[in-house]
Coordinates of C-alpha atoms and ligand atoms in Angstrom, one line a residue:
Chain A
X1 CA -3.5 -25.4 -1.4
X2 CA -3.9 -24.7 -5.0
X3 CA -5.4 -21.2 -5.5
X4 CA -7.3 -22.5 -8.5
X5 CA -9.0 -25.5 -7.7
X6 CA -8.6 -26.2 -4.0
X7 CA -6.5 -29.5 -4.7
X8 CA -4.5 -30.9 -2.6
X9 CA -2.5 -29.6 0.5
X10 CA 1.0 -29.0 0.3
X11 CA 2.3 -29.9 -3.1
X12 CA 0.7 -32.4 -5.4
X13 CA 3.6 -33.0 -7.8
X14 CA 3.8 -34.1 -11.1
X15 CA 7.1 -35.1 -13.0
X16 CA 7.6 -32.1 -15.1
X17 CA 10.0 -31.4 -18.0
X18 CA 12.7 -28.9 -18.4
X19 CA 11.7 -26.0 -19.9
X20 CA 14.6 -24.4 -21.0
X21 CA 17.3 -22.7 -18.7
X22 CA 20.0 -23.6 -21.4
X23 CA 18.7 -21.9 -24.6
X24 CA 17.8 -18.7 -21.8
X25 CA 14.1 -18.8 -22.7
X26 CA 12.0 -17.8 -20.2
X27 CA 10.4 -21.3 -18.4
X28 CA 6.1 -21.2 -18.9
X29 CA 4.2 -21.1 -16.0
X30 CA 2.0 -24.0 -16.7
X31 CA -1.0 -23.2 -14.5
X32 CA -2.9 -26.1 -13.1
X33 CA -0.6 -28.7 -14.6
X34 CA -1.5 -31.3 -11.6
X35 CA -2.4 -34.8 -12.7
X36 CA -1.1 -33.7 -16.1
X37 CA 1.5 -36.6 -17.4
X38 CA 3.9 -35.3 -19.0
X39 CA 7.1 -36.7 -20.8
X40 CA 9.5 -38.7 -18.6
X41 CA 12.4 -38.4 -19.8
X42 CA 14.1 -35.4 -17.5
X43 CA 15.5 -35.4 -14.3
X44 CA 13.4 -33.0 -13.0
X45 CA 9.9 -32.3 -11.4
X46 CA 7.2 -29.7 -10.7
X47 CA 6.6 -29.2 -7.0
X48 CA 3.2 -27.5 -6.5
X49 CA 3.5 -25.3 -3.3
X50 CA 0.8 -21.9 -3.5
X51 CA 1.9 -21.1 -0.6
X52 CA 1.6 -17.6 0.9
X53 CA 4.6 -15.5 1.5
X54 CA 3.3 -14.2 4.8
X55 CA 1.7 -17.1 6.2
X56 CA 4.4 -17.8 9.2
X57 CA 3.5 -14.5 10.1
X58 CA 0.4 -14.5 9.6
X59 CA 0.7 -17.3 12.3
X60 CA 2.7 -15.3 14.8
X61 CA 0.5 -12.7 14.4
X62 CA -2.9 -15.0 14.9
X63 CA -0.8 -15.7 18.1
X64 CA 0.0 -12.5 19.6
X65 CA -3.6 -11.6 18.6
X66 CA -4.7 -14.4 20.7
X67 CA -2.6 -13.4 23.9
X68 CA -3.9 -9.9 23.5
X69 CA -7.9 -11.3 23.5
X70 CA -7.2 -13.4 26.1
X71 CA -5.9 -10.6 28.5
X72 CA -8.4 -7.8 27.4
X73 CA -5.3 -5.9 26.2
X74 CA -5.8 -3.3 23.2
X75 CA -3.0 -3.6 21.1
X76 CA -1.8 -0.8 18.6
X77 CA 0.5 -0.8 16.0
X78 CA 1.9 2.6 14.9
X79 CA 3.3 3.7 11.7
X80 CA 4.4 6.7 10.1
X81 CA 7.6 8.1 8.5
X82 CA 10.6 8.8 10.5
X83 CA 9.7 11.7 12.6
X84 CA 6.1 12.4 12.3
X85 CA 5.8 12.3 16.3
X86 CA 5.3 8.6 17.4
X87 CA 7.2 8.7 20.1
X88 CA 6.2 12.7 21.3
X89 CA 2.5 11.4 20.9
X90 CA 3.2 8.2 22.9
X91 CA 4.9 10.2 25.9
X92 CA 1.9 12.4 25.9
X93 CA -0.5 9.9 26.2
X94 CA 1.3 7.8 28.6
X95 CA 1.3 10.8 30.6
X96 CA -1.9 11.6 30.1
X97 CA -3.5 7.2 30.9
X98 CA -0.6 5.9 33.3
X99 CA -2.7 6.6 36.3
X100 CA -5.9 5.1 35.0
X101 CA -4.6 1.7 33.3
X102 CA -2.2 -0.4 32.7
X103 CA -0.3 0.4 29.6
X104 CA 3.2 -1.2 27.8
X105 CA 5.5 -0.6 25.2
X106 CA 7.4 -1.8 22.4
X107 CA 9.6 0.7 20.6
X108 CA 10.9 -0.6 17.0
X109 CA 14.1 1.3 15.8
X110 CA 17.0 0.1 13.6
X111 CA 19.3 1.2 16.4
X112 CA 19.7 2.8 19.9
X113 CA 17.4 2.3 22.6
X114 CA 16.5 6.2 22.2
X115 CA 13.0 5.9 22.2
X116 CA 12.1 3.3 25.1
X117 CA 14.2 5.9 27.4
X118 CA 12.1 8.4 26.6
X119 CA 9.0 6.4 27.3
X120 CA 10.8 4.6 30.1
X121 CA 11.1 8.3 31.9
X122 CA 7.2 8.4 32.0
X123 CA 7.2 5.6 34.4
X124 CA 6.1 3.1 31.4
X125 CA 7.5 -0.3 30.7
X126 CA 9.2 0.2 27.4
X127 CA 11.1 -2.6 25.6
X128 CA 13.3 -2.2 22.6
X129 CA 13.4 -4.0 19.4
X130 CA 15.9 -2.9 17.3
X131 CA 15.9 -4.6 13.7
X132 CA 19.3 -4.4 12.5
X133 CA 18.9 -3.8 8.9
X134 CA 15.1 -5.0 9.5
X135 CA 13.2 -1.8 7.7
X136 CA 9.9 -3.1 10.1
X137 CA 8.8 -5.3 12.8
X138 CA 7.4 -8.7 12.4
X139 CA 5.0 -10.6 14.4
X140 CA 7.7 -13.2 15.1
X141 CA 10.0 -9.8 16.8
X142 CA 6.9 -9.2 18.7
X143 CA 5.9 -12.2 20.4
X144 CA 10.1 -12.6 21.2
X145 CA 9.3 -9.2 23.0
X146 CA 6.0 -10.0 24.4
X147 CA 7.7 -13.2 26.6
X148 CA 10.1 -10.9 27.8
X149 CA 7.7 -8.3 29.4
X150 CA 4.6 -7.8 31.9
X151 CA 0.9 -7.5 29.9
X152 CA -0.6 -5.2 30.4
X153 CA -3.7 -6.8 31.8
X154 CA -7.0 -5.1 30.4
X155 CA -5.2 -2.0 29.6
X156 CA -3.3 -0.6 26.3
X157 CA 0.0 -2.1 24.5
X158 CA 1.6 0.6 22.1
X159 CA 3.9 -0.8 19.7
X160 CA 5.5 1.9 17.8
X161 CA 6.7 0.5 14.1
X162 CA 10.0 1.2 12.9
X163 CA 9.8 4.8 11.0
X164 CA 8.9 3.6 7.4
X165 CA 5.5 4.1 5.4
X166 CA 5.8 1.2 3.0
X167 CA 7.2 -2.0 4.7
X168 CA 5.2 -2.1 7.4
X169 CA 1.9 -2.0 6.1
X170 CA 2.5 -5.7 5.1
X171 CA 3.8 -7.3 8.2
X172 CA 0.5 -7.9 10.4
X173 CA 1.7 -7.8 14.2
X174 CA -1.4 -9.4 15.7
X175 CA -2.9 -5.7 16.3
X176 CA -6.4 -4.5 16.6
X177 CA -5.4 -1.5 15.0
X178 CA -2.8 0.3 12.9
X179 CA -2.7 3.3 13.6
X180 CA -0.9 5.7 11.5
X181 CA 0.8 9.2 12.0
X182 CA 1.6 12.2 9.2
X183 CA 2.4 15.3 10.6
X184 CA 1.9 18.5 9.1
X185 CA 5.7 18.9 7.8
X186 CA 5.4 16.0 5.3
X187 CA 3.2 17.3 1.9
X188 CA -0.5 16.5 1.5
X189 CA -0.1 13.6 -0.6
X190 CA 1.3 10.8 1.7
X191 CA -1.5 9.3 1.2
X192 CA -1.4 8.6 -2.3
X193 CA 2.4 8.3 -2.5
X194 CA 2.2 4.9 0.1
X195 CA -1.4 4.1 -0.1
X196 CA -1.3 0.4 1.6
X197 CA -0.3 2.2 4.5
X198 CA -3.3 4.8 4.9
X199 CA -5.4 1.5 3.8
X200 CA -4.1 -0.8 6.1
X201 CA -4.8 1.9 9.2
X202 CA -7.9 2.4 10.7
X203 CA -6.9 5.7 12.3
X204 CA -4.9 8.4 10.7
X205 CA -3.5 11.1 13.6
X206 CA -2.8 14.1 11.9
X207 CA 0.3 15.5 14.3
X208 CA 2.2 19.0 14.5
X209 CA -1.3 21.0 13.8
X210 CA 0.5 23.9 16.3
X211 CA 2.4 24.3 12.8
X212 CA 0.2 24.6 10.5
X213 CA 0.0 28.8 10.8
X214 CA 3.7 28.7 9.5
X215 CA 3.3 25.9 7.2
X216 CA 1.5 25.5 3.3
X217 CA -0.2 22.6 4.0
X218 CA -3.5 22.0 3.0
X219 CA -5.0 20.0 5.7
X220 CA -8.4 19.3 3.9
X221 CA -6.7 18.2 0.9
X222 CA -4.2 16.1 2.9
X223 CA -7.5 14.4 4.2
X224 CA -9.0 14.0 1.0
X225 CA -6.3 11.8 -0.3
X226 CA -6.5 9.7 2.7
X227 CA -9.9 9.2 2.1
X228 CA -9.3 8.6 -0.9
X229 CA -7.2 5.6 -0.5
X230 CA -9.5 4.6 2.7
X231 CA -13.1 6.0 3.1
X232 CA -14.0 4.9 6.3
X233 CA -10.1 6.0 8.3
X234 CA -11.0 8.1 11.3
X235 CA -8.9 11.8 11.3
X236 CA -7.9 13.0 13.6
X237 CA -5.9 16.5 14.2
X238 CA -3.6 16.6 16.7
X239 CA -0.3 18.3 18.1
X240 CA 1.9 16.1 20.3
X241 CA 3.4 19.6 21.2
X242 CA 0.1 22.1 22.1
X243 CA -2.2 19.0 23.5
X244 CA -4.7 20.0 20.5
X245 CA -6.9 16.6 19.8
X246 CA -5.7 14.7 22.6
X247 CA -8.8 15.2 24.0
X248 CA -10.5 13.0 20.7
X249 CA -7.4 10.5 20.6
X250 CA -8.5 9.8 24.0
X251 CA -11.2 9.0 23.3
X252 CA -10.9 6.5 20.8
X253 CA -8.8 4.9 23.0
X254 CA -11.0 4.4 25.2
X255 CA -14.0 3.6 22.9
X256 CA -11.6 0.8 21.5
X257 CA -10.3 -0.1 24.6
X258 CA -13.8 -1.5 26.0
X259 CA -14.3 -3.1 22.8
X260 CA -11.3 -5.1 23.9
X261 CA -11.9 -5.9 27.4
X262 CA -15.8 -7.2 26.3
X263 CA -14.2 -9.7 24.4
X264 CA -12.1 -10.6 26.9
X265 CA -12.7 -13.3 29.0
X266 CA -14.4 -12.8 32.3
Chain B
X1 CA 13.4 -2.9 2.0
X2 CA 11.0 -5.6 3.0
X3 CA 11.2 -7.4 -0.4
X4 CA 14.4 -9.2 1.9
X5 CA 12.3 -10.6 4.6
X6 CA 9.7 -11.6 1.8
X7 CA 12.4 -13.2 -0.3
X8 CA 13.7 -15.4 2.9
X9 CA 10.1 -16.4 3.7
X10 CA 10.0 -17.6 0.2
X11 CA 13.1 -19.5 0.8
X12 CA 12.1 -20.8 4.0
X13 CA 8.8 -22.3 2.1
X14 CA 11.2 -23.9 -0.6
X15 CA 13.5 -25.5 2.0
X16 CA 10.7 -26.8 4.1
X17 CA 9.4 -28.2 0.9
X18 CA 12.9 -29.9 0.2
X19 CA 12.6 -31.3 3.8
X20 CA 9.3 -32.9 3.0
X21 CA 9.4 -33.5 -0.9
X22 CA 12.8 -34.9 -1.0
X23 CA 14.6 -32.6 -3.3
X24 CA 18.2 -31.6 -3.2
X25 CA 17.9 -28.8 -5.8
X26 CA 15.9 -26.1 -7.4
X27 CA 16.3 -25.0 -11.1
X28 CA 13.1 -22.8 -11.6
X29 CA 11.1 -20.7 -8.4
X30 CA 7.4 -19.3 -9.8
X31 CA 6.3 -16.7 -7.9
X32 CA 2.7 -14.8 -7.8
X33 CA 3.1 -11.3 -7.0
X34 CA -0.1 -9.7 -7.4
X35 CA 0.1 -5.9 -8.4
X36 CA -1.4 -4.2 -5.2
X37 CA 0.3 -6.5 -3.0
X38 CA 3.0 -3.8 -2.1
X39 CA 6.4 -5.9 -3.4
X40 CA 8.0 -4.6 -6.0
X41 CA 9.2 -7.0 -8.6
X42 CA 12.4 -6.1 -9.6
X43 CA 13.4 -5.8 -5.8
X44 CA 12.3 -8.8 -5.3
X45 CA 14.7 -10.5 -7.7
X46 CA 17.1 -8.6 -6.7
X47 CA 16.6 -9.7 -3.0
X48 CA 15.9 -13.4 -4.3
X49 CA 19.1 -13.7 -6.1
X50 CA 21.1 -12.8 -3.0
X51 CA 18.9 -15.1 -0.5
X52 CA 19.5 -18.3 -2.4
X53 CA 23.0 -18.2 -2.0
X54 CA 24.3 -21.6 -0.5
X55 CA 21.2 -23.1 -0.4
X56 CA 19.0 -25.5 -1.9
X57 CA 17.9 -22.9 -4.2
X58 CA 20.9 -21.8 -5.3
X59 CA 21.3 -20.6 -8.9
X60 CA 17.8 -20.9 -9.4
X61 CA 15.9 -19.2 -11.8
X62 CA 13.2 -16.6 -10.7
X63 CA 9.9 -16.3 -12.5
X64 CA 7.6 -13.4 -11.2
X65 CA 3.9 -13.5 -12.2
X66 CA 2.6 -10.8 -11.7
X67 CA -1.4 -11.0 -11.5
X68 CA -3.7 -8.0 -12.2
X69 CA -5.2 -6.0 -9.3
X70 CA -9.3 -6.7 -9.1
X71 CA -11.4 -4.8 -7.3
X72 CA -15.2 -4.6 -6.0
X73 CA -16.8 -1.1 -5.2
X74 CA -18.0 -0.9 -1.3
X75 CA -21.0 1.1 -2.6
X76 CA -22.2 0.0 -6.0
X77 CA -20.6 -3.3 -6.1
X78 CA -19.1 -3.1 -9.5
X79 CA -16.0 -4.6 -10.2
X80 CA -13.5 -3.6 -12.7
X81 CA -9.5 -3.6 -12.9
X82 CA -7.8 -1.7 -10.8
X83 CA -4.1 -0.7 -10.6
X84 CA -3.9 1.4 -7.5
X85 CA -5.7 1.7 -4.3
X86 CA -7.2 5.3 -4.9
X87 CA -9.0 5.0 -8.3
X88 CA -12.4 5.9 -8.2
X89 CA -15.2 3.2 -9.3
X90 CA -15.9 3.9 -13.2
X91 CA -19.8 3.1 -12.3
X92 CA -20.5 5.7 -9.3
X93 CA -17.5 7.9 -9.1
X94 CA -17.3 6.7 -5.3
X95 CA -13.6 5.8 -3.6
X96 CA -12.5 2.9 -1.5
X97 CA -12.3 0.0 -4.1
X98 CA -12.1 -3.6 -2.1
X99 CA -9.4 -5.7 -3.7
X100 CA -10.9 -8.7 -4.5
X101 CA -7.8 -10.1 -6.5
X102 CA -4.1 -8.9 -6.8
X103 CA -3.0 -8.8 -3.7
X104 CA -1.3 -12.5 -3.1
X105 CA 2.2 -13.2 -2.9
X106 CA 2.7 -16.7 -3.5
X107 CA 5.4 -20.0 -4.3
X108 CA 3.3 -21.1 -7.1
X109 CA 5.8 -23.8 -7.9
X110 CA 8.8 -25.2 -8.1
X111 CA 10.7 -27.0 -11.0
X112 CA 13.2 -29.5 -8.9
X113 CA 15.5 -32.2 -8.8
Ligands
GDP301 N1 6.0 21.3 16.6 C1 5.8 20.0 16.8 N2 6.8 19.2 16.9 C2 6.6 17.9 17.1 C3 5.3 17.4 17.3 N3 5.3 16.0 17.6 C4 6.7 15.7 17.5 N4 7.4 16.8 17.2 C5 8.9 16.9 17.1 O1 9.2 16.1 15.9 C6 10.4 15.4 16.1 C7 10.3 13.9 15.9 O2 9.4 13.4 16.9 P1 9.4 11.9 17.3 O3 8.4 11.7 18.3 O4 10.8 11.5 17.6 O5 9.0 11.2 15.9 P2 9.0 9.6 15.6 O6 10.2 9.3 14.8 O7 7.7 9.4 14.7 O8 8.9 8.8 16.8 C8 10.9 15.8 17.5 O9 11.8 16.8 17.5 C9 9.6 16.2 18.2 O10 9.8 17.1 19.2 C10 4.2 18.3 17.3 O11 3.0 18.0 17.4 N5 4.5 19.6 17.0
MG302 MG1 10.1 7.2 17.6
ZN303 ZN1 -19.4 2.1 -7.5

């Protein structure tokens, strides 16, 4: 639908004139040029699309979103660089839920299945995505993955993002929440470096705190920016490693998790 | 690089619009990128250019629009141009502008045959 005026669906087309393309000046946009009639006497036509680049995702992800209502399932999306913890974190809390709920995962990498095995040796159902050249997942990689494995019915699905703080933040994957990592190791100003990340998350986790005695990082500052770019992101401090914070990562999870069950149907 | 999945999106709304428009070839591809909408324009060409190889699009010329970033402040509602995520609202000093406008990424139009 036109952005502008709301007319018609799909491409109202009008038989439009070459701009130029032989001379090498730049074609005009003309905006709102439907209905306009303009000089026959070319071969070619406008095609009015406005079409959004992400709406086929955004229909795979109003999808999986769907599935995940209709089973009470919490579904998370985690991002972060390469190596802020995702995976240490994950093992943790699997550990720490497996024998109180049902709980999944899907591990995005480029390559090797390194990452499910290590959730796979908690017990966990982990399945792999790896994405090639793919710098992210997609809703479309996710509901592929989501026919392929048991739900976890009323419980919590983890689906940790390919290690990357920019690509990702666009690619909704049908989740209730991002929820994104940046350990200690990385410099205070992530946030403001790749701010549609920190926006897009609800929750920041702020991981390897057991290093912050041997580190300069400013962790109030680091916080700062992210509220910067996101006043209302929940911190919290955490150490995948010494088990400081779990105890408040639990629980959100839980607070969110029965948030998701109630609107579940009965 | 996720200009690459963008720019086959793109693609895959230009062939399904050669599908249902009846078009056999593309000469001119408008694009909307807004300027907080986290694509990078010159990546995007890039990645365009090398999509559009073999298909209905091929050796089409790319035209990136790129619309300002608007936003609305959560406390004070005052809205003013913004260019990043983390500028502070030039009423009440207060963070966390709401984009309002910027953010699309849109096939505007096409110029066909
Ligand atoms: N000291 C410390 N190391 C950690 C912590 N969390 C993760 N690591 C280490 O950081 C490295 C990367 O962790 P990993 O979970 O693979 O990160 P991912 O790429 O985000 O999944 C591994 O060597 C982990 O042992 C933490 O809280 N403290
Ligand atoms: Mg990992
Ligand atoms: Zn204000």
């Amino acid at each position: 639908m036109c952005m502008s005026c709301g007319c018609g669906a799909n491409g109202v087309f009008v038989r439009g004139k070459r701009q130029s393309g032989k001379t090498g000046a730049p074609a005009r946009f003309r905006p709102h040029a439907a209905g306009t009639p303009l000089k026959d006497n070319d071969a070619t036509r406008i095609v009015r699309l406005e079409q959004d680049i992400l709406a086929k995702n955004g229909a795979y992800a109003a999808r999986n979103r769907e599935l995940f209502s209709s089973n009470g399932i919490l579904a998370l999306n985690l991002v972060s660089s390469p190596g802020s913890g995702k995976t240490a974190l994950l093992v943790r809390t699997l550990q720490a839920l497996k024998n109180t709920r049902s709980l999944a995962v899907i591990e995005g990498d480029q390559q090797t299945d390194n990452d499910a095995e290590r959730i796979r040796a908690t017990g966990i159902e982990a399945i792999q995505i790896n994405t090639g050249k793919g710098c992210h997942l997609d809703a479309e990689m996710v509901e592929r993955a989501l026919r392929q494995m048991r739900l976890p019915q009323n419980g919590i699905l983890f689906i940790e993002n390919v290690g990357n703080l920019v690509c990702p933040a666009a690619f909704d994957l049908g989740e209730a929440a991002k929820v994104a990592v940046l350990s200690a190791t990385e410099g205070e100003d992530k946030p403001l470096k790749y701010p549609d990340m920190f926006r897009a998350a609800r929750l920041l986790l702020l991981n390897k705190c057991d290093l912050l005695p041997y580190l300069v990082f400013d962790i109030a500052l680091a916080e700062s920016y992210a509220r910067r770019v996101n006043p209302d992101i929940r911190i919290i401090r955490i150490s995948a490693t010494s088990g400081e914070g779990m105890g408040e990562w639990l629980a959100w999870l839980e607070a969110h998790q029965k948030e998701s069950n109630r609107h579940a149907p009965a | 690089m996720h200009e690459m999945s963008l720019a086959e999106s793109a693609l895959q709304i230009i062939e399904d619009a050669a599908i249902n428009q009846g078009f056999t070839r593309v000469r001119t591809v408008w694009l909307e990128i807004g300027k907080l909408s986290c694509v990078e324009k010159d990546a995007m060409s890039f990645c365009f250019d090398a999509v559009i190889k073999d298909t209905v699009a091929d050796g089409a010329r790319l035209e990136i629009l790129e619309t300002a970033g608007q936003g609305r402040c959560a406390r004070c509602g005052h809205e003013m141009q913004i260019n990043t995520l983390y500028e502070a609202c030039l009423q009440c000093g207060s963070y966390g502008m709401q984009v309002v406008a910027g953010d699309a990424m849109r096939v505007k139009e096409l110029e066909v045959e």
